[in-house]
mmCIF file of C-alpha atoms and ligand atoms in Angstrom:
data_model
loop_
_atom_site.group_PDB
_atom_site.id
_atom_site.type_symbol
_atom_site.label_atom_id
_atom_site.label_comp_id
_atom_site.label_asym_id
_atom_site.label_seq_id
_atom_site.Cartn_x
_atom_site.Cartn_y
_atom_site.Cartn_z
ATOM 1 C CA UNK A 1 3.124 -8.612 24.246
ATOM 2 C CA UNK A 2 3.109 -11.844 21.702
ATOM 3 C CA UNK A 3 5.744 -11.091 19.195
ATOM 4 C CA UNK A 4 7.963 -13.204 16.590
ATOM 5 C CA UNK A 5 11.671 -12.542 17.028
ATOM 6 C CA UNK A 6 14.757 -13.834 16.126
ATOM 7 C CA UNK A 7 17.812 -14.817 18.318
ATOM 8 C CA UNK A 8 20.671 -15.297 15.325
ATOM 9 C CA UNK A 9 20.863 -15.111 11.907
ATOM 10 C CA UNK A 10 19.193 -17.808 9.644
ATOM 11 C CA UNK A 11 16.707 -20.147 8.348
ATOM 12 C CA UNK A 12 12.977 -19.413 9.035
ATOM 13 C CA UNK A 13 13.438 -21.602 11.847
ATOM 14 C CA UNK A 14 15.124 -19.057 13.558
ATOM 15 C CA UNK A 15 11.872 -17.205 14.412
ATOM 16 C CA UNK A 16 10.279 -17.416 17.905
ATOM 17 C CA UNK A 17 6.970 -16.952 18.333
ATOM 18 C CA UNK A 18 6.947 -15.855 22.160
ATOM 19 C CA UNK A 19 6.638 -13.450 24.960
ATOM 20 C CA UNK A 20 8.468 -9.875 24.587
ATOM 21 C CA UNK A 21 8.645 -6.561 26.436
ATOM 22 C CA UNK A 22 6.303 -4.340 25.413
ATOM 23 C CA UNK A 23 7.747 -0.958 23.422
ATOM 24 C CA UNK A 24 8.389 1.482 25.480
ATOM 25 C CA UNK A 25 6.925 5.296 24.798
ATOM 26 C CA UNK A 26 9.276 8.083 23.550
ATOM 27 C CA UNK A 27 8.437 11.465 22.453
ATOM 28 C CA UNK A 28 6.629 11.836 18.967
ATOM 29 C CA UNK A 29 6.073 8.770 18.755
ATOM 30 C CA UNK A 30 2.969 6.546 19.095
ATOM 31 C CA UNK A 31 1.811 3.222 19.577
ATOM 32 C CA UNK A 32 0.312 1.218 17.380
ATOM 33 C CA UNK A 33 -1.171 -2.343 18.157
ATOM 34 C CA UNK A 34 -0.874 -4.343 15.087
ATOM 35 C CA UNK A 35 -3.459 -5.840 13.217
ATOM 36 C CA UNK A 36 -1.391 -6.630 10.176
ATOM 37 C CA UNK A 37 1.759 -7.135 8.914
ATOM 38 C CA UNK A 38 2.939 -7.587 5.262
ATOM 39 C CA UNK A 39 6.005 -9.220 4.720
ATOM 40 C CA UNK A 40 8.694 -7.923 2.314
ATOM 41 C CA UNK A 41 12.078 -9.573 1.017
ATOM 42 C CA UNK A 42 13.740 -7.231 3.254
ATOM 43 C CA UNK A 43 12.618 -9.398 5.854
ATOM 44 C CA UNK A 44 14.332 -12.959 4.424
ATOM 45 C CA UNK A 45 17.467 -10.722 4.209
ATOM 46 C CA UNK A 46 17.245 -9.369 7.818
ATOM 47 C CA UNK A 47 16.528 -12.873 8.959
ATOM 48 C CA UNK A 48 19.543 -14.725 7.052
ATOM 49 C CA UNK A 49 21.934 -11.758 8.099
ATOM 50 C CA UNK A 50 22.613 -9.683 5.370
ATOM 51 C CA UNK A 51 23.524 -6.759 7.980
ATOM 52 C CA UNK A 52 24.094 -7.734 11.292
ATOM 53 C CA UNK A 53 21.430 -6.554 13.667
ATOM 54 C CA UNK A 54 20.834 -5.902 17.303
ATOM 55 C CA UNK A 55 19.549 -9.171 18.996
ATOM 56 C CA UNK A 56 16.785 -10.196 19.691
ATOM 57 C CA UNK A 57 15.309 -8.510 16.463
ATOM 58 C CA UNK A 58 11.486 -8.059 15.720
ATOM 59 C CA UNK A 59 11.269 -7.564 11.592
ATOM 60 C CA UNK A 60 8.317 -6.056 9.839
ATOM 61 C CA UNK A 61 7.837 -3.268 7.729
ATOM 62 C CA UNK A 62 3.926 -3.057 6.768
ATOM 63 C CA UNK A 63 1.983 -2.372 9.721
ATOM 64 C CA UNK A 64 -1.617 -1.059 9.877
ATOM 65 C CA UNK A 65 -3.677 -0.799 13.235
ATOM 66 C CA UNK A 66 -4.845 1.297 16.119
ATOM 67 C CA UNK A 67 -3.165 3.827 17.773
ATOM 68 C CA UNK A 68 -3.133 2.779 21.693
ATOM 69 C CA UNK A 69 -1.090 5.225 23.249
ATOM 70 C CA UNK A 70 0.071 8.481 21.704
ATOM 71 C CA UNK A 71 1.665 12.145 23.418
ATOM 72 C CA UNK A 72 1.630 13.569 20.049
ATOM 73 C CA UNK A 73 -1.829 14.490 19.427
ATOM 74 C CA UNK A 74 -2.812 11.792 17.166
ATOM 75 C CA UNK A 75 -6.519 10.219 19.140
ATOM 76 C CA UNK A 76 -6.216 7.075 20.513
ATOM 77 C CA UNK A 77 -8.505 4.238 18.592
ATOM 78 C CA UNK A 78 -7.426 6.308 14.921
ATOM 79 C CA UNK A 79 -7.047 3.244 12.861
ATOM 80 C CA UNK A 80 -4.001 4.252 10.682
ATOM 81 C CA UNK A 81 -1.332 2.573 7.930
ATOM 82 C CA UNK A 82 2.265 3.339 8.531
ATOM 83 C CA UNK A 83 4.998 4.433 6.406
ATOM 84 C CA UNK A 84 8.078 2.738 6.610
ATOM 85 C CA UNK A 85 10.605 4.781 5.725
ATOM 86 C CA UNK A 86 12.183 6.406 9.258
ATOM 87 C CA UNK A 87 14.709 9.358 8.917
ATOM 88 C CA UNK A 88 15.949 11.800 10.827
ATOM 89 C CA UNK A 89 13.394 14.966 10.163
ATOM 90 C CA UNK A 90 16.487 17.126 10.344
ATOM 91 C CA UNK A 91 18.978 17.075 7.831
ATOM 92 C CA UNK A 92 19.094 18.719 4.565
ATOM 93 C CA UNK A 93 17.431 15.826 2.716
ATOM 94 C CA UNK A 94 14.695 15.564 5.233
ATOM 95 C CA UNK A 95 13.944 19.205 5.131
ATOM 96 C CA UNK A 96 14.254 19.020 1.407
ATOM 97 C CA UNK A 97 11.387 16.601 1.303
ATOM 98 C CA UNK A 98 13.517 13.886 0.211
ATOM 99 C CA UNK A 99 13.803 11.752 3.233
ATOM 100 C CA UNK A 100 14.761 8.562 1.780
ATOM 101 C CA UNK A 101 17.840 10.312 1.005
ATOM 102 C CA UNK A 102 18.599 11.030 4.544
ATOM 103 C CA UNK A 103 22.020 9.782 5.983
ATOM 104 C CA UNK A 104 19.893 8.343 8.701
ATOM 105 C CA UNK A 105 17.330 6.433 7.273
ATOM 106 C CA UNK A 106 15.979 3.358 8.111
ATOM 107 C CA UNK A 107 12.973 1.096 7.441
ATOM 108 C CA UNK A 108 10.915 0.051 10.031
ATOM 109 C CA UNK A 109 11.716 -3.528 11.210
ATOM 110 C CA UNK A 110 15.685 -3.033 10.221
ATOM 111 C CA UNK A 111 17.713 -1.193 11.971
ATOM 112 C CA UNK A 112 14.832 -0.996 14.600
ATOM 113 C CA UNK A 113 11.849 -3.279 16.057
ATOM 114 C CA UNK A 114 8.840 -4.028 13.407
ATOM 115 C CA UNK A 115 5.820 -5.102 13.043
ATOM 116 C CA UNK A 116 5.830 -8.846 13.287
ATOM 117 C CA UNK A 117 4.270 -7.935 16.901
ATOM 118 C CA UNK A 118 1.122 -7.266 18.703
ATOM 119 C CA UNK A 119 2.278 -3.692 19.597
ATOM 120 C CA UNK A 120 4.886 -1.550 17.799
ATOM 121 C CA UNK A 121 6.047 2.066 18.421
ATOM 122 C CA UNK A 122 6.726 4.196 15.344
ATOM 123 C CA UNK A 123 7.493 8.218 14.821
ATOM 124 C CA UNK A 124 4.403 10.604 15.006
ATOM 125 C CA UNK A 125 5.054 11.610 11.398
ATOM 126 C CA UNK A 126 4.534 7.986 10.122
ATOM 127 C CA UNK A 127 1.035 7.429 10.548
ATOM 128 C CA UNK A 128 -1.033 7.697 8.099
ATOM 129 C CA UNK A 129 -4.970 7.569 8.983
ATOM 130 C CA UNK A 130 -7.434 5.020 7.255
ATOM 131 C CA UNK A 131 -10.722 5.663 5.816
ATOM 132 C CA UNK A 132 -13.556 3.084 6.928
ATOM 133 C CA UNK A 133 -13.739 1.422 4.199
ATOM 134 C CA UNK A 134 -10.219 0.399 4.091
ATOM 135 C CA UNK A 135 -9.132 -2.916 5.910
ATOM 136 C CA UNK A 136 -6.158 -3.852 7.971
ATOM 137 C CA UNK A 137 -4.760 -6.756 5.536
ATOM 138 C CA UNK A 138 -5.061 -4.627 2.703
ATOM 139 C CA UNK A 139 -3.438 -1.436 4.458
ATOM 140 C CA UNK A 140 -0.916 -2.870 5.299
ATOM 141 C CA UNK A 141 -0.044 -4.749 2.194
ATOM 142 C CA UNK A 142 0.098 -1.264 0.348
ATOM 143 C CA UNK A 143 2.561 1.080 2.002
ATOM 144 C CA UNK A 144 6.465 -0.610 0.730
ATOM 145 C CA UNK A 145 5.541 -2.083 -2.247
ATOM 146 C CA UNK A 146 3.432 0.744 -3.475
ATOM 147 C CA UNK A 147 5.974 3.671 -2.598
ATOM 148 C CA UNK A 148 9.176 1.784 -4.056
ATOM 149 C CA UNK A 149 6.950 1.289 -7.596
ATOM 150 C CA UNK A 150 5.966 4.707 -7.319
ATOM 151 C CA UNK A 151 9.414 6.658 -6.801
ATOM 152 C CA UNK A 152 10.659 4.407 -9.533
ATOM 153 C CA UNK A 153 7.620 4.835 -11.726
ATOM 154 C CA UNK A 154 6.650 8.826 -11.134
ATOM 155 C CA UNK A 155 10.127 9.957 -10.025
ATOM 156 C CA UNK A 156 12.914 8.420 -11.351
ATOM 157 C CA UNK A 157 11.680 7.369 -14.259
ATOM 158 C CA UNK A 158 9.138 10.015 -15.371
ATOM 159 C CA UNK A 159 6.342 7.863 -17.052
ATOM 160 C CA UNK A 160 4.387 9.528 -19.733
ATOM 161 C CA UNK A 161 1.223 8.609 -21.271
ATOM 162 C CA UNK A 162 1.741 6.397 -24.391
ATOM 163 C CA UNK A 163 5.484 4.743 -22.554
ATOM 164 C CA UNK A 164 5.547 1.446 -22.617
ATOM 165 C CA UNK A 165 7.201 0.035 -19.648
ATOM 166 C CA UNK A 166 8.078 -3.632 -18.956
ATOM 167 C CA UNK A 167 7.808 -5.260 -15.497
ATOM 168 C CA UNK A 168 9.769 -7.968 -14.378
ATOM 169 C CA UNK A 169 8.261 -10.692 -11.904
ATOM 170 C CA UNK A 170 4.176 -9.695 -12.122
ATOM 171 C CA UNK A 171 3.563 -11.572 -8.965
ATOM 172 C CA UNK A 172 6.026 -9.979 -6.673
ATOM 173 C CA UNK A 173 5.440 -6.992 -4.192
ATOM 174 C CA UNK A 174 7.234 -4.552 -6.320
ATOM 175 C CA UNK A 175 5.849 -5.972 -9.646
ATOM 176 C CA UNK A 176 2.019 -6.261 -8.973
ATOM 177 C CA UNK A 177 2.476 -2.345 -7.716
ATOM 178 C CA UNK A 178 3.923 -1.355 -10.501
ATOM 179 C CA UNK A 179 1.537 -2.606 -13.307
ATOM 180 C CA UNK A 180 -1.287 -0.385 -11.552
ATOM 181 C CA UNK A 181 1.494 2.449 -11.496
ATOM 182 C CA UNK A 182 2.335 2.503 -14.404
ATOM 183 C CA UNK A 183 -1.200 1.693 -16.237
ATOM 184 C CA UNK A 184 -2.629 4.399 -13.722
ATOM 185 C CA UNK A 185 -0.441 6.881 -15.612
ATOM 186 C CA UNK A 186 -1.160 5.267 -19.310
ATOM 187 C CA UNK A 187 1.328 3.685 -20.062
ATOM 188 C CA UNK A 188 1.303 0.038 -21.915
ATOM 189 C CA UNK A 189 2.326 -2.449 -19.663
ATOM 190 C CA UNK A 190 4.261 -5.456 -20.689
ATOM 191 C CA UNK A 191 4.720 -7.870 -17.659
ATOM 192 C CA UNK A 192 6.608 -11.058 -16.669
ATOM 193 C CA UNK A 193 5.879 -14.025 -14.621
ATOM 194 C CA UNK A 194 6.567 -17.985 -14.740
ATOM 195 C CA UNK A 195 3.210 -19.631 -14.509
ATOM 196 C CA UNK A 196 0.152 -19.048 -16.903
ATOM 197 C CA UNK A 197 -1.897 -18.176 -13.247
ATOM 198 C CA UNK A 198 0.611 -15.150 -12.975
ATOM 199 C CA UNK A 199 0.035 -14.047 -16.066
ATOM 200 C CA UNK A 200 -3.599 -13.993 -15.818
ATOM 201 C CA UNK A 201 -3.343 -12.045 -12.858
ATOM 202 C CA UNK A 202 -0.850 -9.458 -14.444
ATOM 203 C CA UNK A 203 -3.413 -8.947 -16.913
ATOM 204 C CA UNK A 204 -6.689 -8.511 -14.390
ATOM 205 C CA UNK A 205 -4.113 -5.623 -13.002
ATOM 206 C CA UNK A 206 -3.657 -3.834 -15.992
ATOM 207 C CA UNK A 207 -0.737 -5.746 -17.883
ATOM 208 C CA UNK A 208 -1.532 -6.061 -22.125
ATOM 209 C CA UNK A 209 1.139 -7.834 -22.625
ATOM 210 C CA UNK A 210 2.422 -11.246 -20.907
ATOM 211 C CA UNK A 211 5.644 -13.020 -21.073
ATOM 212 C CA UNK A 212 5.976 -15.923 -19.529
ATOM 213 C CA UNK A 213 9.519 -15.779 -18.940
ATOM 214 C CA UNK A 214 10.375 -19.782 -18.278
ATOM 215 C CA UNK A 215 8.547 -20.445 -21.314
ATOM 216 C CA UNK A 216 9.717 -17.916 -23.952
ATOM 217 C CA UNK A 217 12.717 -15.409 -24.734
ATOM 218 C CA UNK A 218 12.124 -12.147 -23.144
ATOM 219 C CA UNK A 219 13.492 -9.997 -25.472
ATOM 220 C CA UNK A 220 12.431 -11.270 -28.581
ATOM 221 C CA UNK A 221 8.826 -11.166 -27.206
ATOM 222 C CA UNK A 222 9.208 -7.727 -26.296
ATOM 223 C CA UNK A 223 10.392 -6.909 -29.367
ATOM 224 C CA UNK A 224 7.679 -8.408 -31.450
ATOM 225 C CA UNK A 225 5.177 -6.666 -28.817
ATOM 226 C CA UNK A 226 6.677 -3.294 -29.661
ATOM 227 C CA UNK A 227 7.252 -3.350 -33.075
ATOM 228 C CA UNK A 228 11.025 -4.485 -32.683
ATOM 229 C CA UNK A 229 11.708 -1.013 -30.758
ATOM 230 C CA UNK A 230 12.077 -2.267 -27.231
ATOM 231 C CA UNK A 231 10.354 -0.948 -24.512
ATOM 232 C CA UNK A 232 11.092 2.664 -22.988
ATOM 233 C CA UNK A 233 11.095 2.016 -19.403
ATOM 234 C CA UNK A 234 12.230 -1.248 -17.435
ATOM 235 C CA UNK A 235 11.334 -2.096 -13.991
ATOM 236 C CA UNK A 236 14.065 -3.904 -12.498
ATOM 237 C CA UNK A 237 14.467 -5.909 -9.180
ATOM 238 C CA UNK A 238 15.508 -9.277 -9.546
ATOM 239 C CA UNK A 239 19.340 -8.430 -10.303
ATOM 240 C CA UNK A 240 22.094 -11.017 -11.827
ATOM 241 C CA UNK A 241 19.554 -13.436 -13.140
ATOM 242 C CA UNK A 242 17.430 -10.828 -15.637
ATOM 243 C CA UNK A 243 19.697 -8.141 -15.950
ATOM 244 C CA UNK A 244 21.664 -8.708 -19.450
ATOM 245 C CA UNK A 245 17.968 -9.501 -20.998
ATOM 246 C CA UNK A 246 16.790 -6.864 -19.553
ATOM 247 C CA UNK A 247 19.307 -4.289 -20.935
ATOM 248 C CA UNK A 248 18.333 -6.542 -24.490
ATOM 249 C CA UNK A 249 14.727 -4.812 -23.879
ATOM 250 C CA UNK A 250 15.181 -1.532 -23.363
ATOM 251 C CA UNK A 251 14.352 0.889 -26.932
ATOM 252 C CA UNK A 252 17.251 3.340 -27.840
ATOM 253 C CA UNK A 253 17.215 5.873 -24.960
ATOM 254 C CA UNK A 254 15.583 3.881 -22.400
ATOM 255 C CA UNK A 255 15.411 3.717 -18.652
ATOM 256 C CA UNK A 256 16.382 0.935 -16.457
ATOM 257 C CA UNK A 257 15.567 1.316 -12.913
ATOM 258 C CA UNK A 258 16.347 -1.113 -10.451
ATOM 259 C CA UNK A 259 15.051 -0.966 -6.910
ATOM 260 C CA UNK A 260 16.464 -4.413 -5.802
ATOM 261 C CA UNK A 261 18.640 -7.620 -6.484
ATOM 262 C CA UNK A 262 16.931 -10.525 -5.175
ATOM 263 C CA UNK A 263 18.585 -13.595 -7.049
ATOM 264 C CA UNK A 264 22.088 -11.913 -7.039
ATOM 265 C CA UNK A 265 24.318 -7.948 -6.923
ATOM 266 C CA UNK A 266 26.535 -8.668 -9.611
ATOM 267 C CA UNK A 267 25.966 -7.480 -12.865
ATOM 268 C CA UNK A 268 28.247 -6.250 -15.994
ATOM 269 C CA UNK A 269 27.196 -3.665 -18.960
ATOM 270 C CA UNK A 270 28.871 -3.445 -22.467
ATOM 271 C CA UNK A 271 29.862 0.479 -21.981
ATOM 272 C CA UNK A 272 29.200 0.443 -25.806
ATOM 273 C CA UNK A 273 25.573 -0.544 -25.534
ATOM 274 C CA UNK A 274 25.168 2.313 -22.819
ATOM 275 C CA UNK A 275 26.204 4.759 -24.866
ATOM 276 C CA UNK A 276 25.615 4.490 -28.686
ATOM 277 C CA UNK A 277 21.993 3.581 -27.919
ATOM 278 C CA UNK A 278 22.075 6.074 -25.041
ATOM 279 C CA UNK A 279 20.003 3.576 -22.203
ATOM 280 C CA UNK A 280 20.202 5.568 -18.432
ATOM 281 C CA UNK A 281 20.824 3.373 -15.536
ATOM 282 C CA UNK A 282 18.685 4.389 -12.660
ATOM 283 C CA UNK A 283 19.293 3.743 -9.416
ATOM 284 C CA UNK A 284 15.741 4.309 -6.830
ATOM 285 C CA UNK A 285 15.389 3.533 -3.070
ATOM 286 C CA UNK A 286 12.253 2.813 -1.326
ATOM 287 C CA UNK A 287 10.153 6.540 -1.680
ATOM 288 C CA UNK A 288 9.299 9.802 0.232
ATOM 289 C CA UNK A 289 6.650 10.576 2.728
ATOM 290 C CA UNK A 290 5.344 12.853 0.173
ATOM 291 C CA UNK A 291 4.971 9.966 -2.458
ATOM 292 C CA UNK A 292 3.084 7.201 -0.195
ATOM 293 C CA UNK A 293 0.794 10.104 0.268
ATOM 294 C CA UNK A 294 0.181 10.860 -2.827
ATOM 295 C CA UNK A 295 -0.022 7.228 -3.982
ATOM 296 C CA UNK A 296 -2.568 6.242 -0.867
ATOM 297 C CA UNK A 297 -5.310 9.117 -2.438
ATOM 298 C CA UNK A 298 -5.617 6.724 -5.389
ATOM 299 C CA UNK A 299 -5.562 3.400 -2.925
ATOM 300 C CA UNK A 300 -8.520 5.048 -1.178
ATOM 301 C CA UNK A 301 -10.401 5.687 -3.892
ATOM 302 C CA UNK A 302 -9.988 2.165 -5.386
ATOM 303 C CA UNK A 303 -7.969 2.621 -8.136
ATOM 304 C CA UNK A 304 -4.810 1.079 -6.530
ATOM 305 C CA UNK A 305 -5.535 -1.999 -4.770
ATOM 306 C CA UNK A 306 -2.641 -4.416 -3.293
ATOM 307 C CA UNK A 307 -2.718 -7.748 -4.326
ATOM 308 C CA UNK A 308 -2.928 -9.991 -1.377
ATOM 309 C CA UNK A 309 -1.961 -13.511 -1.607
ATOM 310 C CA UNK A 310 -2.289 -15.561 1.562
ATOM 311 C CA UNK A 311 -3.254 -14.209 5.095
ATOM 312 C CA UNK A 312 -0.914 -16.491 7.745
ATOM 313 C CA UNK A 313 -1.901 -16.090 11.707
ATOM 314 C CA UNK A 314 1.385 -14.199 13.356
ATOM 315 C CA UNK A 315 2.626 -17.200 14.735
ATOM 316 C CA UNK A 316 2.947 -18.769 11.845
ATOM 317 C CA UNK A 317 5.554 -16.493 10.495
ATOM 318 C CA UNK A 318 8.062 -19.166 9.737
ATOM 319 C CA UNK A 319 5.559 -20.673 7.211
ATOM 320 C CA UNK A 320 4.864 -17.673 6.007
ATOM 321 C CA UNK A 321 8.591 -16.382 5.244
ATOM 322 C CA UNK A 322 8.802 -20.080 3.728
ATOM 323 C CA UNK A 323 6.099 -19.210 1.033
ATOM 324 C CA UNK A 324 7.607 -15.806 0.213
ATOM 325 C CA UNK A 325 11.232 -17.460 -0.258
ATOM 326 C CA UNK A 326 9.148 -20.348 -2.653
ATOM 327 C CA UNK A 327 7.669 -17.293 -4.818
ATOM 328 C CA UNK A 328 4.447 -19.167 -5.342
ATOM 329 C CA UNK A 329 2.877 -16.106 -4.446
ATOM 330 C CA UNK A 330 0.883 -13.639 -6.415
ATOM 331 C CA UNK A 331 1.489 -10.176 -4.413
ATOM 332 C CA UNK A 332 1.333 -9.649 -0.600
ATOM 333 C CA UNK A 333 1.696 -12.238 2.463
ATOM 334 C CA UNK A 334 0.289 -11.099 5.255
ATOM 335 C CA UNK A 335 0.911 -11.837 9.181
ATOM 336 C CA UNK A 336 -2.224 -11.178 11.529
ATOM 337 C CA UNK A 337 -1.848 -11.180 15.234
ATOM 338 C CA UNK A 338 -4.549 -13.336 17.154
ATOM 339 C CA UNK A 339 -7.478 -11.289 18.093
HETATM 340 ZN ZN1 ZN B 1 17.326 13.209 7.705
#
């Protein structure tokens, strides 16, 4: 098969577009042949080294296609999405429901070969079959972005009706999810992004309130917004760079949760601030089986719909890495292996 792999850590140049063995079958599993392939900022940090993987390395966690080959009883041709989240199926987390709690866990394209491929093999358990209507660039720009928003949305931070919740970075993955999330369940969204175009979009998604967050002080345009209360719930991901004004947000007994740390890890909290205004720190990890599930009912009816941004050919995965890491993007970049 055609796939994209890496040889050594580093720059997008790093990735090979070029001949590799095909995957071979194991038991409950199936193949899949790709016919796309989101890309996610896991990928940038798989690529630069973050965690040292197995070489050569195939990334990709956002695969839709056909199943080719299967000895699990899944029919050939079923066009299908796949979760990413792989864990054992065994352990006490697993059998609790809770598999992205499992010791074992992995996503797809880490730890393990992806989907920047023309084939890729994946557990029985993570395919998840397509209606009709539902097309390959859009299925497969759904299934990380839509489960992290979700298990920080639904589970950790238990929305209600009437919340309002702010999200950071409109135009990312995680952000553009969680404005239909979190207006879905009716709350007021107040949403960030640094261009007027961004903001526009956040709004089309469900967004009332835009910040431009170059332009203007976060937290004093949240405050005005709600009434100089803050807002209840905080959707976190960019790390060092937002995270004191994003504590400056958050109303007396608030929720932060914070899913990821792209421009930085390091991040300090006045322990006074925690607990005289009584804020709770929330920690959330990619999502269950049980949640993409329940999430992808509401993609297929219409009332979730992944943002798409740019559709690059698969061998032109270097350029399309390059736009992610520019974040002129409004939601999902999408690799799509020649026909
Ligand atoms: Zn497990």
């Amino acid at each position: 098969m055609k796939a994209v792999r890496f040889h050594q850590h580093g720059g997008p140049d790093v990735l090979r577009y070029e001949e590799a063995p095909d995957p071979p079958m194991a038991p409950n599993q199936v193949l899949v042949r790709v016919r796309a392939c989101a890309l996610n900022h896991l990928d940038l940090w798989n690529r630069r080294g973050v965690v040292r993987l197995a070489m050569p390395h195939i990334s990709g966690a956002d695969v839709a296609g056909e199943v080719v080959e299967s000895e699990s009883g899944v029919p050939v041709g079923t066009r299908v999405m796949v979760q990413p989240g792989l864990s054992c199926g065994r352990c006490r987390a697993c059998l609790a429901g809770q598999d992205n709690m499992c010791p074992h866990y992995d996503v797809l394209g880490s730890q393990s070969d992806g989907g920047y491929a023309e084939l890729v093999r994946v557990p029985v358990q993570n395919v998840i079959p397509l209606p009709d209507a539902i097309g390959f660039v859009e299925a497969a720009a759904f299934p990380l972005t839509f489960v992290t928003a979700w298990h920080m949305l639904v589970t950790k931070a238990a929305i209600r009706p009437g919340e309002d919740v702010l999200v950071l970075g409109a135009g990312s993955g995680v952000g553009q999810a969680a404005i239909q999330i979190a207006w879905l369940h009716g709350a007021r969204v107040l949403a960030t992004a640094g261009t007027d175009e961004k903001l526009a979009r956040a709004r089309e998604l469900g967004a009332t309130e835009v910040i431009n967050h170059h332009a203007q002080d976060l937290p004093a345009e949240v405050r005005r917004a709600t009434d100089n209360r803050g807002v209840d719930v905080v959707i976190e991901h960019v790390g060092t760079a937002t995270w004191q004004r994003s504590l400056k947000c958050l109303a007396r007994g608030g929720r932060l949760v914070t899913c990821g740390a792209t421009t930085g890890h390091q991040a300090e909290i006045d322990l006074r601030f925690l607990f005289s205004r009584q804020y709770s720190l929330i920690g959330s990890y990619m999502g269950t089986k049980a949640e993409l599930l329940r999430a992808a009912q509401f993609f297929f009816s219409g009332e979730l719909k992944p943002a798409v941004d740019r559709v690059f050919p698969l061998a032109e995965a270097a350029a399309a890495q390059s736009h992610l890491e520019e974040s002129r993007h409004f939601g999902k970049v999408v690799l799509q292996p020649a026909e």
